[in-house]
Amino acid sequence: MGKIIAIANQKGGVGKTTTAINLAASLGVLEKKVLLIDADPQANASSGLGIDVDSVEKGTYRLLEHAVKAKEAIVSTNSPNVDIIPSHIDLVAIEIELVNLENREYMLKKAIKPILDSYDYIIIDCAPSLGLITLNALTAADSVIIPIQCEYFALEGLGKLLNTIKSIQKIHNPELDIEGLLLTMYDSRLRLSNQVVEEVKKHFDKMVFKTIIQRNVRLGEAPSFGESIISYDAGSKGANNYLNMAQELIEKNEK
């Protein structure tokens, strides 16, 4: 049965989508069958894997409405072993549409249940908010990866996210684990970057992934070509970082 991992942080610009795309692609290259669910109305994970988001008809929105089955919403990508359920800007409306429904937090969990056995990993790219879509993702997930950028306000808002996770564990999903904190946008030349790494490791110790994602120009360029860093530049530092991270994740989960 596939392990469901949400990638969440209500702070924008911390490398959530970059991590979702490239972790999925790296796991695929390491011969794991992966489904990426784009649960962000900005649909950057979809366009970053070459999906024409304007033509998406059966995506996360219809899935959360239970208007289509998960199997019908799946699209294959150019990345080996990676499928996607794409997003579209209309996903914004789902927050309002679900609000009065019973069991509204469980819509995603229920929708993807029939396909769990088809994948080794299901990765959910969450929106930069703690709204109903993210709540659905965290209720459906087995664990959550929290990307933290190595910058001044890195830990700001983290307490709020951890409290949200705690209340989801208490009310909706007692099985939800924190898979780990992932340090992103690291620049070894900056004293601040090194201070943030030290600070996060001091506070969270074993919860922090050993792999650190370094700042890398190629990593920023890849999505504009609709490619993961693995297919865009397999020899780059960014590709190397995400492959290491995928390896670390596999080792942790498949002992």
Coordinates of C-alpha atoms in Angstrom, one line a residue:
M1 CA 0.0 0.0 0.0
G2 CA 1.3 3.4 -1.0
K3 CA 2.6 5.8 1.7
I4 CA 0.9 9.2 1.5
I5 CA 3.2 12.1 2.2
A6 CA 1.9 15.7 2.3
I7 CA 4.4 18.5 1.7
A8 CA 3.1 21.5 3.8
N9 CA 4.1 24.8 5.2
Q10 CA 1.7 27.8 5.2
K11 CA 4.6 30.1 4.4
G12 CA 5.0 30.6 0.7
G13 CA 8.3 30.5 -1.1
V14 CA 9.9 27.8 1.0
G15 CA 10.4 25.2 -1.7
K16 CA 7.2 23.1 -1.3
T17 CA 6.4 22.7 -4.9
T18 CA 10.1 22.3 -5.9
T19 CA 10.3 19.6 -3.3
A20 CA 7.1 17.9 -4.4
I21 CA 8.1 17.7 -8.1
N22 CA 11.7 16.7 -7.6
L23 CA 11.2 14.3 -4.8
A24 CA 8.5 12.6 -6.9
A25 CA 10.9 12.5 -9.9
S26 CA 13.8 11.2 -7.8
L27 CA 11.7 8.4 -6.3
G28 CA 10.6 7.5 -9.8
V29 CA 14.2 7.3 -11.0
L30 CA 14.9 5.0 -8.0
E31 CA 12.2 2.7 -9.4
K32 CA 9.3 3.6 -7.1
K33 CA 5.9 4.1 -8.5
V34 CA 4.8 7.6 -7.6
L35 CA 1.6 9.7 -7.8
L36 CA 1.9 13.4 -7.3
I37 CA -1.4 15.1 -6.2
D38 CA -1.4 18.9 -6.9
A39 CA -3.5 20.3 -4.1
D40 CA -2.6 23.9 -4.7
P41 CA -4.9 26.2 -6.9
Q42 CA -1.8 27.8 -8.3
A43 CA -1.1 24.5 -10.1
N44 CA 2.6 25.0 -10.2
A45 CA 3.4 21.3 -9.6
S46 CA 1.2 20.5 -12.6
S47 CA 2.9 23.0 -15.0
G48 CA 6.3 22.2 -13.5
L49 CA 5.8 18.6 -14.8
G50 CA 4.7 19.8 -18.3
I51 CA 0.9 19.6 -17.8
D52 CA -1.1 22.3 -19.7
V53 CA -3.1 23.4 -16.7
D54 CA -5.7 25.4 -18.8
S55 CA -6.9 22.2 -20.4
V56 CA -7.3 20.3 -17.1
E57 CA -10.8 19.0 -16.8
K58 CA -10.5 16.1 -14.4
G59 CA -8.2 17.3 -11.7
T60 CA -8.0 17.7 -7.9
Y61 CA -11.1 20.0 -7.9
R62 CA -13.4 17.3 -9.5
L63 CA -11.8 14.7 -7.3
L64 CA -12.5 16.6 -4.1
E65 CA -16.1 17.0 -5.3
H66 CA -16.2 13.3 -5.9
A67 CA -17.4 14.1 -9.4
V68 CA -14.7 11.9 -10.9
K69 CA -12.9 8.8 -9.6
A70 CA -9.2 9.1 -8.8
K71 CA -8.4 6.7 -11.6
E72 CA -10.0 9.0 -14.1
A73 CA -8.1 12.0 -12.9
I74 CA -4.6 10.5 -13.2
V75 CA -2.4 11.8 -16.0
S76 CA 1.0 10.2 -16.8
T77 CA 4.0 12.6 -17.0
N78 CA 7.4 12.6 -18.8
S79 CA 9.1 11.6 -15.6
P80 CA 9.7 7.9 -15.3
N81 CA 7.3 6.1 -12.9
V82 CA 5.5 9.4 -12.0
D83 CA 1.8 10.1 -12.5
I84 CA 0.0 13.2 -11.5
I85 CA -3.5 14.3 -10.5
P86 CA -3.2 17.9 -11.8
S87 CA -4.7 21.1 -10.4
H88 CA -6.4 24.1 -11.9
I89 CA -7.3 27.6 -10.7
D90 CA -10.9 26.5 -10.1
L91 CA -9.7 24.5 -7.1
V92 CA -9.9 27.9 -5.2
A93 CA -13.7 27.4 -5.2
I94 CA -13.6 24.1 -3.4
E95 CA -13.0 25.7 0.0
I96 CA -16.4 27.4 -0.2
E97 CA -18.2 24.4 -1.8
L98 CA -17.1 21.9 0.9
V99 CA -17.6 24.1 3.9
N100 CA -21.2 22.9 4.7
L101 CA -20.7 19.3 3.8
E102 CA -20.5 16.6 6.4
N103 CA -17.1 14.9 6.7
R104 CA -15.6 17.7 4.6
E105 CA -12.1 17.0 5.9
Y106 CA -12.1 13.4 4.6
M107 CA -13.0 14.1 0.9
L108 CA -9.5 13.5 -0.4
K109 CA -8.9 10.5 1.9
K110 CA -12.0 8.8 0.6
A111 CA -11.3 9.7 -3.0
I112 CA -7.8 8.2 -3.2
K113 CA -8.5 5.1 -1.2
P114 CA -9.2 2.9 -4.3
I115 CA -5.8 3.6 -5.8
L116 CA -3.5 3.2 -2.8
D117 CA -2.3 -0.2 -3.9
S118 CA -1.2 1.1 -7.3
Y119 CA 1.7 3.3 -5.9
D120 CA 4.7 3.1 -3.6
Y121 CA 4.4 6.8 -2.7
I122 CA 1.7 9.4 -3.1
I123 CA 3.0 12.9 -2.6
I124 CA 0.6 15.8 -2.0
D125 CA 1.8 19.3 -2.8
C126 CA -0.2 21.6 -0.4
A127 CA -1.2 25.2 -0.9
P128 CA 0.6 27.8 1.2
S129 CA -2.3 28.1 3.6
L130 CA -3.9 26.1 6.4
G131 CA -7.3 26.1 4.7
L132 CA -9.7 23.2 4.0
I133 CA -7.7 21.8 1.0
T134 CA -4.5 21.5 3.2
L135 CA -6.6 20.1 6.0
N136 CA -7.9 17.4 3.5
A137 CA -4.3 16.6 2.5
L138 CA -3.1 16.3 6.1
T139 CA -6.1 14.1 7.0
A140 CA -5.4 11.8 4.1
A141 CA -1.6 11.7 4.7
D142 CA 0.4 9.2 6.7
S143 CA 3.1 11.8 7.2
V144 CA 4.1 15.3 6.4
I145 CA 7.4 16.8 5.2
I146 CA 7.9 20.5 6.2
P147 CA 10.3 22.4 4.0
I148 CA 12.1 25.3 5.8
Q149 CA 14.2 27.8 3.9
C150 CA 17.5 28.8 5.4
E151 CA 16.6 32.4 5.8
Y152 CA 15.9 34.9 8.5
F153 CA 12.2 34.2 9.1
A154 CA 12.7 30.4 8.8
L155 CA 11.1 29.4 12.0
E156 CA 8.3 32.0 11.9
G157 CA 5.0 30.3 11.5
L158 CA 6.4 26.9 12.2
G159 CA 4.9 26.7 15.7
K160 CA 1.5 27.5 14.1
L161 CA 1.9 24.7 11.6
L162 CA 3.0 22.2 14.3
N163 CA -0.1 23.1 16.4
T164 CA -2.3 22.5 13.4
I165 CA -0.7 19.1 12.9
K166 CA -1.2 18.4 16.6
S167 CA -4.9 19.2 16.3
I168 CA -5.3 17.1 13.1
Q169 CA -3.6 14.2 15.0
K170 CA -6.1 14.7 17.8
I171 CA -9.3 15.1 15.8
H172 CA -9.0 13.8 12.3
N173 CA -5.9 11.6 11.8
P174 CA -4.2 10.1 14.9
E175 CA -1.8 8.2 12.5
L176 CA -0.3 11.4 11.1
D177 CA 3.5 11.5 11.6
I178 CA 6.0 14.2 10.9
E179 CA 8.3 12.6 8.3
G180 CA 10.8 15.3 8.8
L181 CA 11.9 18.9 8.4
L182 CA 13.7 19.6 5.1
L183 CA 16.1 22.5 5.0
T184 CA 16.0 24.3 1.6
M185 CA 17.7 27.2 -0.2
Y186 CA 20.9 26.6 1.7
D187 CA 23.9 28.7 0.8
S188 CA 27.1 27.6 2.5
R189 CA 28.7 31.0 2.0
L190 CA 26.1 32.8 4.1
R191 CA 26.6 32.9 7.8
L192 CA 22.8 33.2 8.2
S193 CA 22.2 29.9 6.3
N194 CA 24.6 28.1 8.7
Q195 CA 22.9 29.7 11.7
V196 CA 19.5 28.6 10.6
V197 CA 20.7 25.0 10.1
E198 CA 22.2 25.0 13.6
E199 CA 19.1 26.5 15.1
V200 CA 16.7 24.1 13.4
K201 CA 18.9 21.1 14.3
K202 CA 19.2 22.3 17.9
H203 CA 15.4 22.6 18.3
F204 CA 14.3 19.6 16.3
D205 CA 17.3 17.2 16.3
K206 CA 16.3 13.9 14.7
M207 CA 13.3 15.3 13.0
V208 CA 15.5 17.1 10.5
F209 CA 16.5 15.3 7.2
K210 CA 20.3 14.8 6.9
T211 CA 20.0 16.0 3.3
I212 CA 20.0 19.7 2.8
I213 CA 18.7 21.3 -0.4
Q214 CA 21.2 23.9 -1.6
R215 CA 20.5 27.0 -3.6
N216 CA 20.8 26.0 -7.2
V217 CA 20.1 28.1 -10.4
R218 CA 19.2 25.0 -12.4
L219 CA 16.6 24.0 -9.8
G220 CA 14.9 27.4 -10.4
E221 CA 15.1 27.1 -14.2
A222 CA 13.7 23.5 -14.6
P223 CA 9.9 24.3 -14.0
S224 CA 9.8 26.8 -16.8
F225 CA 10.7 24.0 -19.1
G226 CA 8.0 21.8 -17.6
E227 CA 10.7 19.4 -16.3
S228 CA 11.9 18.1 -13.0
I229 CA 15.6 18.8 -12.2
I230 CA 16.3 15.1 -12.8
S231 CA 15.4 15.4 -16.5
Y232 CA 16.5 19.0 -16.9
D233 CA 20.0 18.6 -15.5
A234 CA 20.8 15.3 -13.9
G235 CA 24.3 16.3 -13.1
S236 CA 23.4 19.4 -11.2
K237 CA 23.7 20.0 -7.4
G238 CA 19.9 20.2 -7.2
A239 CA 19.4 16.8 -8.8
N240 CA 22.0 15.3 -6.5
N241 CA 20.4 16.8 -3.4
Y242 CA 16.9 15.5 -4.3
L243 CA 18.2 12.0 -5.2
N244 CA 19.9 11.9 -1.8
M245 CA 16.8 13.0 -0.1
A246 CA 14.7 10.3 -1.9
Q247 CA 17.2 7.7 -0.9
E248 CA 17.1 8.9 2.7
L249 CA 13.3 8.7 2.6
I250 CA 13.3 5.1 1.1
E251 CA 15.8 3.9 3.7
K252 CA 13.8 5.4 6.5
N253 CA 10.5 3.8 5.3
E254 CA 11.7 0.5 4.0
K255 CA 14.0 -0.8 6.7

